[in-house]
One Martini backbone bead per residue (centre of mass of N, CA, C, O) as a GRO file, in nm:
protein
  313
    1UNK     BB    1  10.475   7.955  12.645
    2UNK     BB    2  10.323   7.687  12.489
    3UNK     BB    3  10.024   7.621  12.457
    4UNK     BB    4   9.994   7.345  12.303
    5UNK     BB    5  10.188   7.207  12.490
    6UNK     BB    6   9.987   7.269  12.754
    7UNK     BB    7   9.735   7.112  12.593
    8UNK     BB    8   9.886   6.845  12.575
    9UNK     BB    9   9.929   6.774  12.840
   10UNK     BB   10   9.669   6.745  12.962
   11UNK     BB   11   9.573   6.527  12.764
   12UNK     BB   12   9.780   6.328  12.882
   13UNK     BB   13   9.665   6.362  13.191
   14UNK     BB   14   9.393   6.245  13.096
   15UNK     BB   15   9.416   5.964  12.905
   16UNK     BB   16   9.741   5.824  12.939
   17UNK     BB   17   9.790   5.860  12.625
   18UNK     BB   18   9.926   5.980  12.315
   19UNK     BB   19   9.715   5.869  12.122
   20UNK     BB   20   9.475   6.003  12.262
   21UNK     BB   21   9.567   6.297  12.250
   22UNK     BB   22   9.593   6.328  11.955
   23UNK     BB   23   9.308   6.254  11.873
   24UNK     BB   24   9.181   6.448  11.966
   25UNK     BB   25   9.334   6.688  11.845
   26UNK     BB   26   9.444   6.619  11.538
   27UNK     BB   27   9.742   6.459  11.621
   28UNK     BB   28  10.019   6.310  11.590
   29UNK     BB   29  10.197   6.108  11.815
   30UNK     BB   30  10.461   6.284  11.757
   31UNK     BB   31  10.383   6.553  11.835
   32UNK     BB   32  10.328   6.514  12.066
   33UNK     BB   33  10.661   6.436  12.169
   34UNK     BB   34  10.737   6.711  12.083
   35UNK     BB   35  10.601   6.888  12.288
   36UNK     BB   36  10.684   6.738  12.563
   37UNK     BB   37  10.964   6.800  12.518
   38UNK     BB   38  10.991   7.092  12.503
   39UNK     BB   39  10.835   7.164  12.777
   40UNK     BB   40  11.063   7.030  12.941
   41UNK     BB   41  11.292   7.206  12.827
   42UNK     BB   42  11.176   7.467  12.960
   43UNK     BB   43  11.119   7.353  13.261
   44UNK     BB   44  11.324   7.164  13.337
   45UNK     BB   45  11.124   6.890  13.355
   46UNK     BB   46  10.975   6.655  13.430
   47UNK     BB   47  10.642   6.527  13.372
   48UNK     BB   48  10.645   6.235  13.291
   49UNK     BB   49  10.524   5.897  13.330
   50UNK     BB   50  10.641   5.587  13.179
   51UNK     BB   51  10.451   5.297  13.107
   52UNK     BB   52  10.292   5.025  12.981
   53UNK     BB   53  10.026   5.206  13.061
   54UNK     BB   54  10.168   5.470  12.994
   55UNK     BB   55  10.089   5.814  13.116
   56UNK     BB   56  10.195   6.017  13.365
   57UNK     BB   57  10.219   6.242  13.646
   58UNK     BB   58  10.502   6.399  13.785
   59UNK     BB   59  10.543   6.584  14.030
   60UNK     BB   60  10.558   6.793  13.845
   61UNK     BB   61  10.303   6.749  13.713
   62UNK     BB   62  10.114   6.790  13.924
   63UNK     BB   63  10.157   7.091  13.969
   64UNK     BB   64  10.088   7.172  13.665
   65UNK     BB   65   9.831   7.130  13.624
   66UNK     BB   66   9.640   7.307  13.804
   67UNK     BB   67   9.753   7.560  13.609
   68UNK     BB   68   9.699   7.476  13.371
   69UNK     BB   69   9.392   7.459  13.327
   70UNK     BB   70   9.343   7.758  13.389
   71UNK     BB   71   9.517   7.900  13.158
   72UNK     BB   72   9.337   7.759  12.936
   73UNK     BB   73   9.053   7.885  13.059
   74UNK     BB   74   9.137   8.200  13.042
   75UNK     BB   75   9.176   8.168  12.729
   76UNK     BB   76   8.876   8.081  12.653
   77UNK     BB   77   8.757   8.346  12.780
   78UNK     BB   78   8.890   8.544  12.615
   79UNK     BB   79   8.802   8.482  12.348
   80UNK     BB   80   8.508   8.467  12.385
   81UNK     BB   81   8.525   8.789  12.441
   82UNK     BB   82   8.595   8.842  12.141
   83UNK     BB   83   8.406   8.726  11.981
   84UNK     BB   84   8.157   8.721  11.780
   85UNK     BB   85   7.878   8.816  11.956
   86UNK     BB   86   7.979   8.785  12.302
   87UNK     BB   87   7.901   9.065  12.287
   88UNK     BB   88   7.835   9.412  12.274
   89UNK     BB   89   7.746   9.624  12.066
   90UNK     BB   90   7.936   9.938  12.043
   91UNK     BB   91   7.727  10.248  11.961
   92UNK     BB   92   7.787  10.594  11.870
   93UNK     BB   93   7.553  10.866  11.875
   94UNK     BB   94   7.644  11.139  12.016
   95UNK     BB   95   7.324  11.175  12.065
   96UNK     BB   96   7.012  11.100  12.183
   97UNK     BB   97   6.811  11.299  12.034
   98UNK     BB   98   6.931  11.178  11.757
   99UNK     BB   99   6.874  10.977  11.484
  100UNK     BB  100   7.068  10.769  11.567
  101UNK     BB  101   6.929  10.665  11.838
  102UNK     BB  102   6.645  10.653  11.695
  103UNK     BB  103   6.757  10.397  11.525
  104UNK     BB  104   6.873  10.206  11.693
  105UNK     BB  105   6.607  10.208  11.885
  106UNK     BB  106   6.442  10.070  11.678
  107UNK     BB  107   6.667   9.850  11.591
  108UNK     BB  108   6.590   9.723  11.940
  109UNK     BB  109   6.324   9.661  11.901
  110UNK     BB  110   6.333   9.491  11.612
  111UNK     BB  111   6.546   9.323  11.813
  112UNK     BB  112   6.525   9.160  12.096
  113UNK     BB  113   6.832   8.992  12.073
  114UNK     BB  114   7.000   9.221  12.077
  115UNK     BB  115   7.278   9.318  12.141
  116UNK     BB  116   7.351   9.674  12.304
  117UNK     BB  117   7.529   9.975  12.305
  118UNK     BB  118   7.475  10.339  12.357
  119UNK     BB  119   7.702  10.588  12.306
  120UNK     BB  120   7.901  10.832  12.395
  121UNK     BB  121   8.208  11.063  12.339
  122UNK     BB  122   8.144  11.328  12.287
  123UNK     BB  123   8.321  11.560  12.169
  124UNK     BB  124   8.420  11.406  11.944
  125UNK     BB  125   8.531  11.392  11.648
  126UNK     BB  126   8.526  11.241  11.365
  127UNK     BB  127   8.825  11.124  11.368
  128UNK     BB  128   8.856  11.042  11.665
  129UNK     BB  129   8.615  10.827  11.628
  130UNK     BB  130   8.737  10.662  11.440
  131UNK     BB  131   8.985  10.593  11.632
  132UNK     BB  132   8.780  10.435  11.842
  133UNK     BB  133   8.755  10.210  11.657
  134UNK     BB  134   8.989  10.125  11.608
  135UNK     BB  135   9.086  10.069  11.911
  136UNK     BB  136   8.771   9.972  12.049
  137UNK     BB  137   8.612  10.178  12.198
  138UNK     BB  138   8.430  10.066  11.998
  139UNK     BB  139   8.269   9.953  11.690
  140UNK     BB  140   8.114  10.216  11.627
  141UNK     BB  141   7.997  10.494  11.430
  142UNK     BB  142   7.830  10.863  11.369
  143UNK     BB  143   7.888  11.036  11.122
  144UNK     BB  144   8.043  11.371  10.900
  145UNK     BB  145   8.296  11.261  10.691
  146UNK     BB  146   8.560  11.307  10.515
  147UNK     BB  147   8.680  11.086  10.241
  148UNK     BB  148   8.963  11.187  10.299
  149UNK     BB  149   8.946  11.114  10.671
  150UNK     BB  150   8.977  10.822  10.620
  151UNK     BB  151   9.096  10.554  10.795
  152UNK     BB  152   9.294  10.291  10.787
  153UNK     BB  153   9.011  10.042  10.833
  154UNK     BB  154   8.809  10.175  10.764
  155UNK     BB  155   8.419  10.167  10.730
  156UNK     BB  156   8.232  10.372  10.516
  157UNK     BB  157   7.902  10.425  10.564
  158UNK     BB  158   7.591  10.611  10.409
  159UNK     BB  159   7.292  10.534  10.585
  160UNK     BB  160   7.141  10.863  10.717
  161UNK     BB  161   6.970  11.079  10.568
  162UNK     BB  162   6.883  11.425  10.751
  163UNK     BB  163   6.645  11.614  10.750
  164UNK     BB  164   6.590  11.944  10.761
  165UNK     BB  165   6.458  12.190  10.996
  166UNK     BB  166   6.253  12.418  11.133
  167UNK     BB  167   6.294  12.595  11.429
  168UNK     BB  168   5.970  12.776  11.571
  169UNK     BB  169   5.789  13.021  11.687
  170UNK     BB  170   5.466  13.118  11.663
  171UNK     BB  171   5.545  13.452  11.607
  172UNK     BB  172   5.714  13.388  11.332
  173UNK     BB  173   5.702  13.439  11.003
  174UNK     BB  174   5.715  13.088  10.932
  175UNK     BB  175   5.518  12.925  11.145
  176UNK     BB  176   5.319  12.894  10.867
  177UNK     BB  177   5.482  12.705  10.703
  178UNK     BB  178   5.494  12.435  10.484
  179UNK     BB  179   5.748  12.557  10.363
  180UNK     BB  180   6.107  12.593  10.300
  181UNK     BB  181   6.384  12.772  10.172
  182UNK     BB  182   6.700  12.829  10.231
  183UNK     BB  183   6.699  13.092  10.112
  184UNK     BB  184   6.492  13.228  10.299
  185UNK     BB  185   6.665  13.255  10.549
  186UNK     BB  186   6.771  13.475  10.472
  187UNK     BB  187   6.825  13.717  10.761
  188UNK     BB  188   6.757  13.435  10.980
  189UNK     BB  189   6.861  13.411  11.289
  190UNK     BB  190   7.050  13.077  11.364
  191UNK     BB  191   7.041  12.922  11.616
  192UNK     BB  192   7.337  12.705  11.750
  193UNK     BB  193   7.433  12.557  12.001
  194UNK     BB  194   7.707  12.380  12.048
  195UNK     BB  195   7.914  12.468  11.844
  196UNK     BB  196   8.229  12.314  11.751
  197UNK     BB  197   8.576  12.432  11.678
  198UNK     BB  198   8.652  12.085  11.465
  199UNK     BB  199   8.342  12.003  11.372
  200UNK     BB  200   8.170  11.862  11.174
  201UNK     BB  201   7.909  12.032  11.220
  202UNK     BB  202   8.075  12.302  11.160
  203UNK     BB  203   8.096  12.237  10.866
  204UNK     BB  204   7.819  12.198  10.769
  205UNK     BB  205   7.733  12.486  10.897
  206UNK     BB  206   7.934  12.666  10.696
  207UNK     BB  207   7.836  12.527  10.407
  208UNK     BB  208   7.578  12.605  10.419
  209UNK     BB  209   7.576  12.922  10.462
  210UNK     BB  210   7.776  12.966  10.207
  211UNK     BB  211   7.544  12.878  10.007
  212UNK     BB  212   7.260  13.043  10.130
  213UNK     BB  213   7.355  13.290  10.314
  214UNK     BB  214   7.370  13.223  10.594
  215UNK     BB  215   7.292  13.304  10.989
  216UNK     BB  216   7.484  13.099  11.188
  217UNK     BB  217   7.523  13.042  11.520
  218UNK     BB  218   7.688  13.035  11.887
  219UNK     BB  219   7.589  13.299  12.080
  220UNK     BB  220   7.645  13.204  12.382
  221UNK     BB  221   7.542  13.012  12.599
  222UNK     BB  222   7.506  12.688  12.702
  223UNK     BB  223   7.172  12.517  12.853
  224UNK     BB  224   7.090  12.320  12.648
  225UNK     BB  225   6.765  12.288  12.502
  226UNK     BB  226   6.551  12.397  12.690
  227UNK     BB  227   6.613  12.644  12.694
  228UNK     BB  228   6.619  12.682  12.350
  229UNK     BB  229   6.286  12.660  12.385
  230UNK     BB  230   6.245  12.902  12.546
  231UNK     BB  231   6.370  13.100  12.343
  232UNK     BB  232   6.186  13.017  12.109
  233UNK     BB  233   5.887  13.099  12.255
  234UNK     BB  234   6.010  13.415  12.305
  235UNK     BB  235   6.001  13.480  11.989
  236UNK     BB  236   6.034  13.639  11.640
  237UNK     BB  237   6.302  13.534  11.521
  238UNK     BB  238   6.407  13.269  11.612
  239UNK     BB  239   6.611  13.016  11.537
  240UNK     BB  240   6.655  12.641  11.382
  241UNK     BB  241   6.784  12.333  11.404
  242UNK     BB  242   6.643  12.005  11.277
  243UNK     BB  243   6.612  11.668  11.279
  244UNK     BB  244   6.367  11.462  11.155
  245UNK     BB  245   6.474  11.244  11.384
  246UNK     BB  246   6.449  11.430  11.628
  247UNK     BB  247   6.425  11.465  11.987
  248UNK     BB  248   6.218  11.710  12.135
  249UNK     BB  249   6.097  11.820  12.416
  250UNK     BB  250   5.801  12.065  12.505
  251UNK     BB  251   5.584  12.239  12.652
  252UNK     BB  252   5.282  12.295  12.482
  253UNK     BB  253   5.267  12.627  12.526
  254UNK     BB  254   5.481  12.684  12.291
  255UNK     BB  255   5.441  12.576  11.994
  256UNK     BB  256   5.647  12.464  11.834
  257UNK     BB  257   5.754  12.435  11.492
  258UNK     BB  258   5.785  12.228  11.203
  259UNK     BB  259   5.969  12.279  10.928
  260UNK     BB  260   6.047  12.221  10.637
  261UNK     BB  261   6.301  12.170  10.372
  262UNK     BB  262   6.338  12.285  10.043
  263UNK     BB  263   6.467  12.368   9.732
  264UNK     BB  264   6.654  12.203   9.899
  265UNK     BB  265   6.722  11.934  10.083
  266UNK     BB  266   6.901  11.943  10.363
  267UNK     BB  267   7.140  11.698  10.471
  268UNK     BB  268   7.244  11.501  10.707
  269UNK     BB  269   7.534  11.272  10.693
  270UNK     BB  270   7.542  10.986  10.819
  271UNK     BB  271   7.830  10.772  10.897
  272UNK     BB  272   7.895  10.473  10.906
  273UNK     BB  273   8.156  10.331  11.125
  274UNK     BB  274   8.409  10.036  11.101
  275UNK     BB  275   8.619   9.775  11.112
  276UNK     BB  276   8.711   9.631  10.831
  277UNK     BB  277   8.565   9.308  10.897
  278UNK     BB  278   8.377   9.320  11.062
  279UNK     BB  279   8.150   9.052  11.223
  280UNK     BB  280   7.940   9.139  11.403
  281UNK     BB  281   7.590   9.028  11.402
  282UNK     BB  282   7.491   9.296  11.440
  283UNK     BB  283   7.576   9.514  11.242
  284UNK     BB  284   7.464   9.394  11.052
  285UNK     BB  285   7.174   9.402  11.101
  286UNK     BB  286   7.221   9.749  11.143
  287UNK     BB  287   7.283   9.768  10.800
  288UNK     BB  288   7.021   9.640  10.688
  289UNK     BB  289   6.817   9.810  10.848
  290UNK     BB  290   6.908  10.095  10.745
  291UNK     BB  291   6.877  10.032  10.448
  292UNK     BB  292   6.551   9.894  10.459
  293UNK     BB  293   6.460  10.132  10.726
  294UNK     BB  294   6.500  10.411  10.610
  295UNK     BB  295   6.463  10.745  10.487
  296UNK     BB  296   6.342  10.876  10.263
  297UNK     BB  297   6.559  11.038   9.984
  298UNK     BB  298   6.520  11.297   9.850
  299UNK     BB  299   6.589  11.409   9.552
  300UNK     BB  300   6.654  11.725   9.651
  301UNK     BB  301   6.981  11.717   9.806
  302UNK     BB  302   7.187  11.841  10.036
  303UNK     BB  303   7.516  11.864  10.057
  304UNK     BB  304   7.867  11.856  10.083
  305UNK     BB  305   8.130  11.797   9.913
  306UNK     BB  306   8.294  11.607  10.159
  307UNK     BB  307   8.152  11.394  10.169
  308UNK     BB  308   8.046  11.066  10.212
  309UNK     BB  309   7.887  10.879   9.961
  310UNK     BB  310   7.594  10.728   9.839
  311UNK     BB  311   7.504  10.405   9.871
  312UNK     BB  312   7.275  10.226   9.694
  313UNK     BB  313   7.183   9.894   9.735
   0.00000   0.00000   0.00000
């Protein structure tokens, strides 16, 4: 059924003449009874009833018409819901512990009147998660994604580039460390637990290794960050890597050190996704704010070389 054609029966008969339809719709009084006479033609029905003073509707037309009206109104809802800024825009976050969450958190903070979801996807890798966005199951999504792994109609932008610390028990020999350079950990087991292969932070954390000789694992199961703050605190060997917008609290008697990394500074570098031509009045906000008002990326930066380029300015 044409949509338009339902929208002017309704016209007409709340109007009761074709010229007044028209002028509503802002189509000419011929189109009106091209669309009335269409719609009567599907429907194998007269609507309306046609008289000196204009026009009702008849028997059939009166059955119709608080059809029309619900289905015109049902659209109309439709539309709403799906309008840019109409709803709340749902941001990927990956971790809530980890610097996309806390950033999103600030730029949430300093934009009260902001509606947004901050959810997380769980397992799915980089890619995935493209393509989650890609079919709406988000709106945008913040990831480390190698530029030639963008799929047609998303836009990648990095926004984020998190440098990395040494997160380590007191009595570790780096513990009083104003800072390491990444090279210095070679020898010095690196435990993050919960890397899973397949995912963007394993090629990450894969290509860290090999770039400065380091030994990185995630052997042994997960229980937790809880967990990993309490092996840290009781160790002397043991160490992870932690991004400096990173949120994880620990009791107070561990006294766990954050060690910065320098010469080079190795960043993780978070990529927002969202769907090419996005509109949603958020977003844009939340990309200005992003350029704006995120940290200072250092000088002397290591990334890997397949992400995507950061665009300043």
């Amino acid at each position: 059924m044409d949509v338009e054609a339902l929208r002017t029966f309704v016209a007409v008969a709340r109007t009761g003449q074709f010229q007044a339809a028209a002028d509503e719709l802002g189509i000419s009084q011929q189109a009106v009874s091209k669309r009335i006479a269409a719609l009567e033609r599907h429907l194998g029905a007269a609507l309306l009833v046609r008289t000196s003073r204009g026009s009702r509707p008849s028997l059939d037309g009166q059955v119709l018409l608080p059809h029309a009206r619900r289905a015109l109104a049902a659209l109309e809802q439709a539309e709403r819901a799906v309008r840019p800024g109409s709803r709340p825009l749902r941001v990927d976050v990956l971790n809530r512990r980890i610097a996309p969450a806390q950033a999103v958190y600030r730029f949430y903070r300093s934009h009260p009147g902001m509606d947004l979801d901050a959810v997380t996807l769980g397992g799915e890798n980089a890619v995935q998660a493209a393509h989650a966005v890609l079919e709406g199951t988000v709106d945008a999504s913040f990831r480390a994604l190698a530029a030639e792994r963008v799929p047609a109609g998303i836009s990648a932008e990095r926004l984020l580039d998190v440098p990395l610390e040494l997160l380590v028990g007191p009595t570790h020999p780096l513990a009083d460390a104003p800072e390491v350079r990444p090279a210095d950990l070679a020898g010095h087991r690196i435990w993050i637990p919960g890397i899973r292969p397949g995912t963007e932070w394993a090629e990450f954390y894969r290509a860290l290794s090999e770039a400065f000789g380091l030994s990185i694992d995630a052997l042994g199961p997960d229980f937790g960050d809880e967990a990993l703050m309490d092996a840290l605190a009781d160790s002397a060997s043991l160490a992870t890597l932690v991004g400096g917008g990173d949120r994880y609290l620990w009791p107070q008697g561990h006294d766990l050190r954050r060690v910065p990394l320098r010469d080079p500074t190795p960043v993780y570098p978070h990529v927002l996704l969202s769907r090419s031509g996005e509109r949603h009045p958020v977003l844009t906000a939340l990309r200005e704010y992003l350029r704006t008002s995120g940290p200072r990326t250092p000088d002397d930066v290591w990334t890997p070389d397949w992400v995507v380029r950061r665009t300043d300015g």
